[in-house]
Coordinates of C-alpha atoms and ligand atoms in Angstrom, one line a residue:
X1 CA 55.2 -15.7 -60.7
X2 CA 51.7 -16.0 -59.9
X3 CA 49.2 -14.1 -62.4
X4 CA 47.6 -12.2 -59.2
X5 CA 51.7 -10.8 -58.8
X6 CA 51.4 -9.4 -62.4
X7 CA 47.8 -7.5 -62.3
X8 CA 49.0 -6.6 -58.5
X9 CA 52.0 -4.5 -60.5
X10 CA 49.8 -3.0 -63.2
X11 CA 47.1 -1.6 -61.4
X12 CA 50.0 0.0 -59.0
X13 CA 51.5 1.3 -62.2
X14 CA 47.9 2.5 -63.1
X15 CA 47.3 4.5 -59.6
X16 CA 50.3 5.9 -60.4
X17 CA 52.6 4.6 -57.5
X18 CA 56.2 4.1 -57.7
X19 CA 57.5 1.0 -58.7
X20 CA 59.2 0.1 -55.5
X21 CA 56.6 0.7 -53.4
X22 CA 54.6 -2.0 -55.5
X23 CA 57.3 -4.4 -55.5
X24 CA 56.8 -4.4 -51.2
X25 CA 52.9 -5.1 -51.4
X26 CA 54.0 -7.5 -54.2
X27 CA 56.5 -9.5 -52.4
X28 CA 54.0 -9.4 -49.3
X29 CA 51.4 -10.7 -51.5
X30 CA 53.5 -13.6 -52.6
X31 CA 54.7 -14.2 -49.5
X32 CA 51.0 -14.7 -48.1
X33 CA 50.5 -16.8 -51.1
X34 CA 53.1 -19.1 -50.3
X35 CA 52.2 -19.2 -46.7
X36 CA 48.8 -19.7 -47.2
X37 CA 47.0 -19.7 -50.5
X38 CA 47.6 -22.6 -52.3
X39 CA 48.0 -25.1 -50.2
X40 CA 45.2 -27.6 -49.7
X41 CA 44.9 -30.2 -46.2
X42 CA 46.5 -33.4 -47.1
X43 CA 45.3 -35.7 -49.0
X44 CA 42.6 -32.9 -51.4
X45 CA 42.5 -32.1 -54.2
X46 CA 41.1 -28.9 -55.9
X47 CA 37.5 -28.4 -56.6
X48 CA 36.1 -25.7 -57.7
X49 CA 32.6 -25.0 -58.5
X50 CA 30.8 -22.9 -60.5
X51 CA 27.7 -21.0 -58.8
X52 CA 25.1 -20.1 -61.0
X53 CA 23.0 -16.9 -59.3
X54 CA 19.4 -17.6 -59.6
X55 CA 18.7 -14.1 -61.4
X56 CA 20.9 -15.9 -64.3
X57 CA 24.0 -13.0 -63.4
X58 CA 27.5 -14.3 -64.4
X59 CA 28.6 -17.3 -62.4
X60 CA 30.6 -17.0 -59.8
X61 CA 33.5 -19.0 -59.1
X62 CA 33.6 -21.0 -55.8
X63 CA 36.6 -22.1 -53.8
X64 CA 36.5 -25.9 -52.9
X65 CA 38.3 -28.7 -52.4
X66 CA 37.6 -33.0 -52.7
X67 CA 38.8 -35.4 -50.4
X68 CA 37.9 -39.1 -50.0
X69 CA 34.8 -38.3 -52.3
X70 CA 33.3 -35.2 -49.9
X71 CA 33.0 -31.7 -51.0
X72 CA 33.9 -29.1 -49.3
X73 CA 33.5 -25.2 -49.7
X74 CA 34.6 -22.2 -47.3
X75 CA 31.9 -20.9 -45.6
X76 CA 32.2 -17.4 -47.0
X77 CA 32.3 -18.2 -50.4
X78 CA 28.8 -20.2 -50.0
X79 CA 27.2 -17.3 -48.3
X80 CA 28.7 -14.8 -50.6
X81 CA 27.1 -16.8 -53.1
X82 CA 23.5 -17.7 -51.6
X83 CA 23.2 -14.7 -49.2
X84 CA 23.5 -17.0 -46.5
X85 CA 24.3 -15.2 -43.1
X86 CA 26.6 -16.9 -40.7
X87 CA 27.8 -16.5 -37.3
X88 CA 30.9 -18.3 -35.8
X89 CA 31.5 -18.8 -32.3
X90 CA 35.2 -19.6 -31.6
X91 CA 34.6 -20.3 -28.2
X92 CA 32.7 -23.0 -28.5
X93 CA 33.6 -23.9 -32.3
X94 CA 30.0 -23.4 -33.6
X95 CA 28.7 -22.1 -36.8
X96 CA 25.6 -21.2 -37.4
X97 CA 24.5 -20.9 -41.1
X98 CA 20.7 -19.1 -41.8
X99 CA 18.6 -17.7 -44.0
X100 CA 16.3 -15.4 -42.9
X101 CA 15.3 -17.2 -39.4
X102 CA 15.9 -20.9 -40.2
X103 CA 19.3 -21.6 -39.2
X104 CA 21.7 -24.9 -39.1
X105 CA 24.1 -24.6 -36.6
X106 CA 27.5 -26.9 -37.1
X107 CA 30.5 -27.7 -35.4
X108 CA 34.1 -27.5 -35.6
X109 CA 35.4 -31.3 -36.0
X110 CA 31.7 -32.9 -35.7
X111 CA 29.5 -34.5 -38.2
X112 CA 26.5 -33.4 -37.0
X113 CA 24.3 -30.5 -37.7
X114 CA 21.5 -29.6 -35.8
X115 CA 18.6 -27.8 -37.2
X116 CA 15.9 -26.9 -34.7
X117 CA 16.3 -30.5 -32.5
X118 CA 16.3 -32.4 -35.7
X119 CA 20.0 -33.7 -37.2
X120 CA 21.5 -34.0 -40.0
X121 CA 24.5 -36.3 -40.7
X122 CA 27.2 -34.6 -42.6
X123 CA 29.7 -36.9 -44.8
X124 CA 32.5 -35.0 -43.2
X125 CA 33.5 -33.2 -40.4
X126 CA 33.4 -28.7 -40.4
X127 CA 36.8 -27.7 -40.3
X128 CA 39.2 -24.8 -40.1
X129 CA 41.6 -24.5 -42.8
X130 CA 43.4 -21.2 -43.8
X131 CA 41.7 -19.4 -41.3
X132 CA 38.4 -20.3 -43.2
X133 CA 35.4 -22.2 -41.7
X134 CA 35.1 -25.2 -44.6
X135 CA 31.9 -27.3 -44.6
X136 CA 31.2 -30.4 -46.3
X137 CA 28.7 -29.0 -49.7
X138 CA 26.1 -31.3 -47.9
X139 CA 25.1 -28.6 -45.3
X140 CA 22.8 -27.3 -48.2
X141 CA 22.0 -29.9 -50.0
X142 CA 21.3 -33.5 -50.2
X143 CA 23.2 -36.3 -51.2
X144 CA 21.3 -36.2 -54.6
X145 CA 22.2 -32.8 -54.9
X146 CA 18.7 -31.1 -54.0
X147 CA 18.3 -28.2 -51.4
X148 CA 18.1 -29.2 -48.2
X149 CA 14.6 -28.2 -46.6
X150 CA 16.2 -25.5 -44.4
X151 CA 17.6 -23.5 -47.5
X152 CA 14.9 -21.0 -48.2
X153 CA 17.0 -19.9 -51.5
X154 CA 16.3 -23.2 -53.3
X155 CA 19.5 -24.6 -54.9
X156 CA 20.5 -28.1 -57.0
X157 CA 24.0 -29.1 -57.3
X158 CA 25.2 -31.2 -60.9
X159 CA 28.6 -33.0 -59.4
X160 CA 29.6 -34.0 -63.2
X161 CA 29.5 -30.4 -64.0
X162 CA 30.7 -29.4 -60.9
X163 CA 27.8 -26.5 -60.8
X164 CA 25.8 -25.1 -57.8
X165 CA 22.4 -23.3 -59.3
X166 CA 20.8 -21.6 -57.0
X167 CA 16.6 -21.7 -58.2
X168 CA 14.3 -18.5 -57.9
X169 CA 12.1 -19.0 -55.6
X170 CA 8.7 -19.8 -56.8
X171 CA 5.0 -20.5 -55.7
X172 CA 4.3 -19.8 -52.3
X173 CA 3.9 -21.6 -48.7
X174 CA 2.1 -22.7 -46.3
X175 CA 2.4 -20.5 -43.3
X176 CA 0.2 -21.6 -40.5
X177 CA -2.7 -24.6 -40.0
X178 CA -4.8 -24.7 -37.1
X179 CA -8.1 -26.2 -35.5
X180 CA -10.7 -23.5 -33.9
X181 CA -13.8 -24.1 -32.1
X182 CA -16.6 -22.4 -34.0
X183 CA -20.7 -21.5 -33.3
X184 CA -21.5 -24.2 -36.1
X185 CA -18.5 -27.2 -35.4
X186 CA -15.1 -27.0 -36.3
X187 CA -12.9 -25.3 -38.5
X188 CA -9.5 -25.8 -40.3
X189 CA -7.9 -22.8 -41.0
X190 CA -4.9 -22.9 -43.9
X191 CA -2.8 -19.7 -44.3
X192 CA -0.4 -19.2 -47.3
X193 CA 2.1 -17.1 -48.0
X194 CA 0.6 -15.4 -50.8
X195 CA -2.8 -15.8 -52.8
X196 CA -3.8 -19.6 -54.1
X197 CA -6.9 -21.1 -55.8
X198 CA -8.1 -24.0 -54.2
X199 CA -9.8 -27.3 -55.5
X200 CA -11.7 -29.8 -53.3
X201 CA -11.3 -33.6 -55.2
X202 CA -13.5 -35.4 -52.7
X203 CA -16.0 -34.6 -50.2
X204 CA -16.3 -38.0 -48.6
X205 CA -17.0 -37.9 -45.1
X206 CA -13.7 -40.9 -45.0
X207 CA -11.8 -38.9 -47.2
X208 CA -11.7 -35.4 -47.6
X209 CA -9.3 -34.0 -49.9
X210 CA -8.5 -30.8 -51.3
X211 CA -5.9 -28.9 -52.7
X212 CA -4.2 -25.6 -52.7
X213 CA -2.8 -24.5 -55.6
X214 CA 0.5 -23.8 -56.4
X215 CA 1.3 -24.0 -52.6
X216 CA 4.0 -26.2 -51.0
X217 CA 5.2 -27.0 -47.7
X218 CA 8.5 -27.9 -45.8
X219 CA 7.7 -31.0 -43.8
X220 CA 11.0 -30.9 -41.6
X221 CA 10.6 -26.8 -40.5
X222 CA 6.1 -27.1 -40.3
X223 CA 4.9 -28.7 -37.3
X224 CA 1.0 -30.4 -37.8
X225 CA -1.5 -29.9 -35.3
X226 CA -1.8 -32.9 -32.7
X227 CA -4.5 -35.3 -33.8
X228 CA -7.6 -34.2 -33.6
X229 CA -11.0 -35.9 -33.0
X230 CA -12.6 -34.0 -36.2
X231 CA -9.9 -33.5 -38.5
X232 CA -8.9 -37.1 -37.9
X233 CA -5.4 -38.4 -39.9
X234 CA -4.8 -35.0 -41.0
X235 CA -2.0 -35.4 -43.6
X236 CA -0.1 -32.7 -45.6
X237 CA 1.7 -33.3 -48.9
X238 CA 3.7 -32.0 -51.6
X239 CA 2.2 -33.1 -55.2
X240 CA 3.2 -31.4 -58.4
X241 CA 1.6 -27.7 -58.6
X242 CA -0.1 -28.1 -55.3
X243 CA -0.3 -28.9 -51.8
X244 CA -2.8 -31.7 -51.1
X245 CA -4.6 -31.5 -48.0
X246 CA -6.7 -34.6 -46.4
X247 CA -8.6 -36.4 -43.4
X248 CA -11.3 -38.5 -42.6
X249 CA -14.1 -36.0 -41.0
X250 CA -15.4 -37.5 -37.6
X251 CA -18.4 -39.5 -37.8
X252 CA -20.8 -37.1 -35.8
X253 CA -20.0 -34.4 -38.3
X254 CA -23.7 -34.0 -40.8
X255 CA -21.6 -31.8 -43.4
X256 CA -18.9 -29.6 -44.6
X257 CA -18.1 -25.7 -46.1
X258 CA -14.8 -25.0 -47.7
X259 CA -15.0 -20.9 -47.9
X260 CA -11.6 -18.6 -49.0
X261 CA -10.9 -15.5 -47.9
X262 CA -11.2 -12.8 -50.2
X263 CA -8.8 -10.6 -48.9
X264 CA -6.5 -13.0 -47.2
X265 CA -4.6 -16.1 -48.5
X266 CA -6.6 -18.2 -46.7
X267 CA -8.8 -21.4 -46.4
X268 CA -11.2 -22.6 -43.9
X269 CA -12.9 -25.9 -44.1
X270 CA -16.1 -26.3 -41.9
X271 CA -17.6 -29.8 -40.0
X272 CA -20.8 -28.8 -39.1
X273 CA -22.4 -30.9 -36.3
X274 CA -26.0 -29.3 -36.2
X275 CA -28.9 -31.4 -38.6
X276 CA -30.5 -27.6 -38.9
X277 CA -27.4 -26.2 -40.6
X278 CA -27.7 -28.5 -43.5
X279 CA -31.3 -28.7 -43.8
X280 CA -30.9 -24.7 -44.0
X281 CA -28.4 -25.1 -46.7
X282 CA -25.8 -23.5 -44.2
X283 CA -23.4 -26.8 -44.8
X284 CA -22.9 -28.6 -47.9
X285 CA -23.7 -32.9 -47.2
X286 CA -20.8 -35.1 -47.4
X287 CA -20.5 -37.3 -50.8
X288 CA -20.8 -41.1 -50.1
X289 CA -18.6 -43.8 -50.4
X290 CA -14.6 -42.7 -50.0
X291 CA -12.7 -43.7 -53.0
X292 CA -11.1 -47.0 -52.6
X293 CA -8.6 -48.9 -55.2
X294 CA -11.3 -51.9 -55.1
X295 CA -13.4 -49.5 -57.0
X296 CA -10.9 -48.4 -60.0
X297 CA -7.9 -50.8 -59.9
X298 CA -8.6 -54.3 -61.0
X299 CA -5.3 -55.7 -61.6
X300 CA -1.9 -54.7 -60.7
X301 CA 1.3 -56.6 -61.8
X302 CA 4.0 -56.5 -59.0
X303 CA 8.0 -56.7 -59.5
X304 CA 10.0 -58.1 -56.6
X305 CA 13.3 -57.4 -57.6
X306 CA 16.4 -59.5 -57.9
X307 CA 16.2 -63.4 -56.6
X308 CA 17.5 -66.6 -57.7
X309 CA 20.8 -66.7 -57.8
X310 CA 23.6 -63.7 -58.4
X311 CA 25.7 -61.9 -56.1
X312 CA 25.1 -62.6 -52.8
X313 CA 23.7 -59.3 -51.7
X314 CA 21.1 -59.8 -54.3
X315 CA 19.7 -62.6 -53.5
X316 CA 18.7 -61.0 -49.8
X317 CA 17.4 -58.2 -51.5
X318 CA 14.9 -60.6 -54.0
X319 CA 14.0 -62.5 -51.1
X320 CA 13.2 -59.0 -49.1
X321 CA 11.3 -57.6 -52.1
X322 CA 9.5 -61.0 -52.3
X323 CA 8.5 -60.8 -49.2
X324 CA 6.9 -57.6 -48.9
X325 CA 5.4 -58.5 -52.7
X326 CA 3.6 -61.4 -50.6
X327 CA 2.1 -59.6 -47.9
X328 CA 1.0 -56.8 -50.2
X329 CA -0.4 -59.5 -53.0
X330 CA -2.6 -61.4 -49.8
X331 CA -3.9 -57.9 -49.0
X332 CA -5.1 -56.5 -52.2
X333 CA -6.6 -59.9 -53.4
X334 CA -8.2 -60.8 -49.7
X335 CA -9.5 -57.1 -48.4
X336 CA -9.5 -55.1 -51.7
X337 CA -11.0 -57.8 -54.3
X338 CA -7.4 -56.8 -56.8
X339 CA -6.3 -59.4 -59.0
X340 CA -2.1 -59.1 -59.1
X341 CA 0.2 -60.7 -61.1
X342 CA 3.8 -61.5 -60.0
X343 CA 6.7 -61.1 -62.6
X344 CA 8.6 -63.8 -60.6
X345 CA 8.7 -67.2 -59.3
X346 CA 10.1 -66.9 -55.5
X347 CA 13.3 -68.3 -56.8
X348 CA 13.9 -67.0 -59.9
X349 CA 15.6 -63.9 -61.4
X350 CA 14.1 -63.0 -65.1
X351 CA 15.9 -60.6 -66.9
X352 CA 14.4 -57.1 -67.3
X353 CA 12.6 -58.3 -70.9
X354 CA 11.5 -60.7 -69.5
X355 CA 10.0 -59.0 -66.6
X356 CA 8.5 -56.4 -68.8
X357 CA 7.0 -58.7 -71.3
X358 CA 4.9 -60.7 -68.2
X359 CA 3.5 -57.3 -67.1
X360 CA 2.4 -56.3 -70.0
X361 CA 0.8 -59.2 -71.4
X362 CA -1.2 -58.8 -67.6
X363 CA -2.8 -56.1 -69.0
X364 CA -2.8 -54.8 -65.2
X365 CA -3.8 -51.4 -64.8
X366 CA -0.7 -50.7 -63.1
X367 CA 2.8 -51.8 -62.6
X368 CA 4.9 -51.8 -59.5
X369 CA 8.6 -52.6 -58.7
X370 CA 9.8 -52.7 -55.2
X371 CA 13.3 -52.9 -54.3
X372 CA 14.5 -53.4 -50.6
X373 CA 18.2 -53.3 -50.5
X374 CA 20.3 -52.6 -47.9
X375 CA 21.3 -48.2 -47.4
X376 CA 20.6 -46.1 -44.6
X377 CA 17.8 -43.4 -45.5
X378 CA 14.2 -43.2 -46.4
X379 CA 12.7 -44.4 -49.5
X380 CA 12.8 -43.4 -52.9
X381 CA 11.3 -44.0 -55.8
X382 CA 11.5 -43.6 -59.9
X383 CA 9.7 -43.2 -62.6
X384 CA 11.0 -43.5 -66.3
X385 CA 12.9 -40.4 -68.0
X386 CA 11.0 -38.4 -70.3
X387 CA 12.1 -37.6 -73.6
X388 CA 14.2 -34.6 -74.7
X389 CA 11.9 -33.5 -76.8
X390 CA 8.8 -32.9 -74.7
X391 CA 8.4 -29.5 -73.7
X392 CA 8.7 -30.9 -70.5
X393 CA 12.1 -31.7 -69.9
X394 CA 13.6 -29.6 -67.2
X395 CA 17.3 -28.4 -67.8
X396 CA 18.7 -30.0 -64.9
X397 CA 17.6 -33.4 -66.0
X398 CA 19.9 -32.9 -69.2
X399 CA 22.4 -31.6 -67.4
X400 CA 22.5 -34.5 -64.7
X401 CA 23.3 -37.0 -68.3
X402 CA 19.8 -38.5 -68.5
X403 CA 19.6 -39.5 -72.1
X404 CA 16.2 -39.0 -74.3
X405 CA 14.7 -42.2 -74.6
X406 CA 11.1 -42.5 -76.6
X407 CA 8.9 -45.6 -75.4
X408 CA 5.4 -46.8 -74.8
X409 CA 5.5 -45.4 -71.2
X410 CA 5.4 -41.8 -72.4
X411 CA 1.3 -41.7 -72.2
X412 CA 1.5 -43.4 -68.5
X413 CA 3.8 -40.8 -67.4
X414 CA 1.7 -38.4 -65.4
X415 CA -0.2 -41.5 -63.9
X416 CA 3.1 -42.7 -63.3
X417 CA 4.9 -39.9 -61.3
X418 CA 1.1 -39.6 -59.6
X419 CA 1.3 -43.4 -58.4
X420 CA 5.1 -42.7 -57.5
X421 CA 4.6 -40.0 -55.6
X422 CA 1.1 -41.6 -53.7
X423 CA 3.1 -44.4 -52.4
X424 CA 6.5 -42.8 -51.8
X425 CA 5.0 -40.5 -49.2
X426 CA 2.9 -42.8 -48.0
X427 CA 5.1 -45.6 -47.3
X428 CA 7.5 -42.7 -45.6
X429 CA 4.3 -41.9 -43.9
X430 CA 4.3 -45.5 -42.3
X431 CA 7.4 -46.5 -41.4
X432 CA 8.4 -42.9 -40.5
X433 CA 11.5 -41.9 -42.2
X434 CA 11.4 -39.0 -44.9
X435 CA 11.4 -40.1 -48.3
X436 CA 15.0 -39.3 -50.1
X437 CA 13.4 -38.6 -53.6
X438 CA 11.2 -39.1 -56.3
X439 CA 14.3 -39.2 -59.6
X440 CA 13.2 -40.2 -63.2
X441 CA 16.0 -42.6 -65.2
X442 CA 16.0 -44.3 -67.9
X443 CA 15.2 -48.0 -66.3
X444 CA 13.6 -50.4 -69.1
X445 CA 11.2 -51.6 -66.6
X446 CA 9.9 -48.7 -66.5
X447 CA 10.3 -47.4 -70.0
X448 CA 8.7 -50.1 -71.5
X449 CA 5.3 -50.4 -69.1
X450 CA 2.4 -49.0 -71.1
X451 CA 0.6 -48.7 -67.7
X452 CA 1.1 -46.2 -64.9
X453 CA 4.5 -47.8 -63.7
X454 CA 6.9 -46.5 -60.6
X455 CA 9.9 -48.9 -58.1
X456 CA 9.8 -47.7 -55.1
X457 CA 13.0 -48.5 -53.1
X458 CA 13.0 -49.1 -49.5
X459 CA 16.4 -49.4 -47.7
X460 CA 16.9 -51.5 -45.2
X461 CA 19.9 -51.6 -42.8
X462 CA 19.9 -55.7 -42.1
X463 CA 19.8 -58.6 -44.6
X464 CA 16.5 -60.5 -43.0
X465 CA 12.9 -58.2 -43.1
X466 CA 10.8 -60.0 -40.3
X467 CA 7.1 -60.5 -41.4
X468 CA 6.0 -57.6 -39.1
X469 CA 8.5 -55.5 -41.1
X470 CA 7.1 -56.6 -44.4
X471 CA 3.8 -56.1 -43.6
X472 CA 4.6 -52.7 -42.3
X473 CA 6.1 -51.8 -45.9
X474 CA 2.8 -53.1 -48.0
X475 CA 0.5 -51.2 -45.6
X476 CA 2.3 -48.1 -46.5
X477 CA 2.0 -49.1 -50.4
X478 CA -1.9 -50.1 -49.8
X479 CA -2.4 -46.2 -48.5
X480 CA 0.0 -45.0 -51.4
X481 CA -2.5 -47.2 -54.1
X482 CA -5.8 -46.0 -51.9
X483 CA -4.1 -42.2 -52.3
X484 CA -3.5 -42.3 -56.4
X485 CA -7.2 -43.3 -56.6
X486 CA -8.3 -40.2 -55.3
X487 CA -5.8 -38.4 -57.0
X488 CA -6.3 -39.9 -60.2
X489 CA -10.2 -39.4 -60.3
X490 CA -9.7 -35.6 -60.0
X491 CA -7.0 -36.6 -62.9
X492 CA -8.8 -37.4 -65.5
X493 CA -11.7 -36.3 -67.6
Ligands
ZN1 ZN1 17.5 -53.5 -55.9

């Protein structure tokens, strides 16, 4: 008899009903058990999970089950959990899942999810299954187990521990960004959720950065403004504490005010147009030259992966990477005056050691590996895993089974996730697809660099990259190296 049949019985005896009478809800119970309850469709097996609430209550236990590798969860367990509101429409078999007034809406038998006219591919279909909506785990987060950008409760899921922690919310957002006319030029007006300090780390006329603190921002759910004539290449991105704001002011502009709100969490930035303003001290004057990498890199070592001989898909891959190493090597050394070092030969394949020994003997000022292998999905890129012992180390990254690992790279690090980050969204930036992720692993490349060192992987979805293609790819990586200069002047002392 089932454990549920026994506690059934004792909390009738408890309440202080007959026996018989408990016996009949009993035997219904079991007979809705057998009927229902613990069957699983074909082919699953059991998975449960453990959710972890975000105010660090007892964990909840959630009903799921695995097959052919996908997750999947009933519908009202998951919004039990998260506080996820859901409608279902039988009529048309639709399910819309939100929080607050995102919402994903999936259906019965599909794949696809739609959120807003953007889709999301689903490793499995939504199905029905003892009268339950079940959806693949994916409709909240990622393949890497991060929250999808339509989750406002952030959550990460740890498939080896089989644990779904749902993250307090912290920081604030951006709310709104627009372009207004004003008496002196124009203005760019930045609204935030709550109160930020800002910081401006360049007031060149070519490139104008600044950053809110402690601010991020969803780029699937926040729409930009069109290109504008003054606020030209107006780019948004996440970096860690802060959301980094830049453009290139128009040429006609003769200066700049940055001014925040006292009472209001927001930030305006000012072009000024009029000579008399800045002469009047009304506008501050643009500083010179924008920060190129000609000015602060002189040498880079560059890693095209693979090559030589190996398993077939390998050797496409090293003759990808090589390819794009080429085309980014003619750039830096023709328009940008950079000296780079290759780790490779165009046929060969050196070992890691080996790989690591060439760079650092280069004594480049920075190292990058790039990777092209074939996989559907933006790019990514790593960094190496910081040790256990730095007050750094997040949880999760334990949890997930990254092991401590002390090196030479530990200095580089910040530089490191800095240059990662620069040319991850920069290179999603140009060819257009949303980077998966920035992950830290234990990768002796990496580990062993004792400069700022990052891969960054671009997937590909055919074996030959056309020279076009690989241009396209070292372009984005020439804005990533342009952006980490910026960056890493505000960086350091
Ligand atoms: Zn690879």
């Amino acid at each position: 008899m089932s454990p549920s049949f026994h506690r059934l019985a004792a909390r009738n005896r408890l309440s202080g009903r007959t026996p018989r009478h408990g016996l009949v809800i009993a035997f219904a119970m079991l007979a809705i058990l057998v009927l229902s309850g613990s069957t699983l469709p074909p082919g699953a097996t059991p998975f449960h999970l453990l959710g972890v609430p975000s105010d660090g209550g007892t964990p909840v236990r959630i009903q799921g089950w695995e097959r052919d590798g996908v997750v999947y969860v009933s519908v009202n367990d998951l919004s039990r959990f998260l506080g996820l509101e859901y409608y279902w429409r039988s009529d048309l078999g639709q399910l819309t899942l939100s929080f607050g007034s995102q919402g994903l809406t999936v259906t019965e038998g599909s794949e696809i999810a739609a959120l807003g006219d953007k889709l999301i591919h689903l490793p499995g279909p939504v199905m029905m299954w003892n009268n339950n909506i079940q959806v693949p785990l994916e409709v909240i987060v990622d393949e890497f187990g991060q929250a999808r950008s339509w989750t406002t409760q952030k959550i990460n899921y740890y498939p080896r521990e089989r644990r779904l922690a749902a993250k307090r919310e912290r920081g604030n957002s951006l709310r709104d960004i627009r372009i207004m006319q004003d008496p002196q030029g124009w203005k760019l007006v930045l609204r935030a959720s709550g109160r930020f300090r800002h910081q401006v780390l360049s007031t060149s006329q070519q490139s104008f950065v600044l950053r809110l603190r402690n601010v991020n921002f969803d780029p699937v759910m926040f729409t930009l403004p069109p290109d504008h004539a003054w606020f030209q290449g107006l780019r948004l991105r996440n970096v860690p504490d802060a959301l980094e704001i830049s453009f290139s002011a128009a040429p006609s502009t003769v200066g700049y005010t940055v001014t925040a709100s006292r009472s209001e969490p927001t930030l305006e930035v000012l072009l000024g147009i009029d000579e008399r303003d800045l002469r009047e001290g009304n506008l501050e004057e643009f500083s010179g030259r924008g920060a190129g990498p000609a000015q602060e890199i002189t040498r880079i070592v560059l890693d095209p992966s693979h090559g030589g001989r190996g398993q077939r898909t390998h050797i496409d891959e090293g003759a990808r990477s090589f390819a794009v190493c080429e085309e980014l090597a003619a750039t830096l050394q023709i328009d940008f005056g950079i000296d780079v070092v290759l780790t490779r030969e165009k046929g060969d394949n050196p070992n890691a050691e080996n790989r690591l020994n060439r760079a650092n003997r280069a004594r480049a000022d920075l190292f990058l590996s790039v990777h092209v292998p074939e996989r559907e999905g933006g790019p990514s890129a790593f960094v190496a895993s910081i040790p256990q012992a730095s007050a750094e180390v997040p949880n999760e990254l334990r949890n997930l089974g990254f092991q401590p690992t002390v090196g030479v790279q530990e200095d580089a690090l910040n530089q490191s996730r800095l240059l990662a980050r620069s040319i991850l969204e920069s290179v999603a930036t140009e060819l257009n697809s949303p980077p998966m992720g920035l992950y830290e692993e234990a990768i002796p490349e990496l580990q062993g660099a004792v400069v700022p060192a990052a891969i960054l992987e671009i997937g590909v979805t055919k074996t030959k990259l056309s020279r076009k293609e690989a241009r396209k790819m070292a372009r984005g990586i020439i804005e990533g190296l342009k952006l980490f200069v910026v960056m890493g002047e505000e960086e350091q002392p």
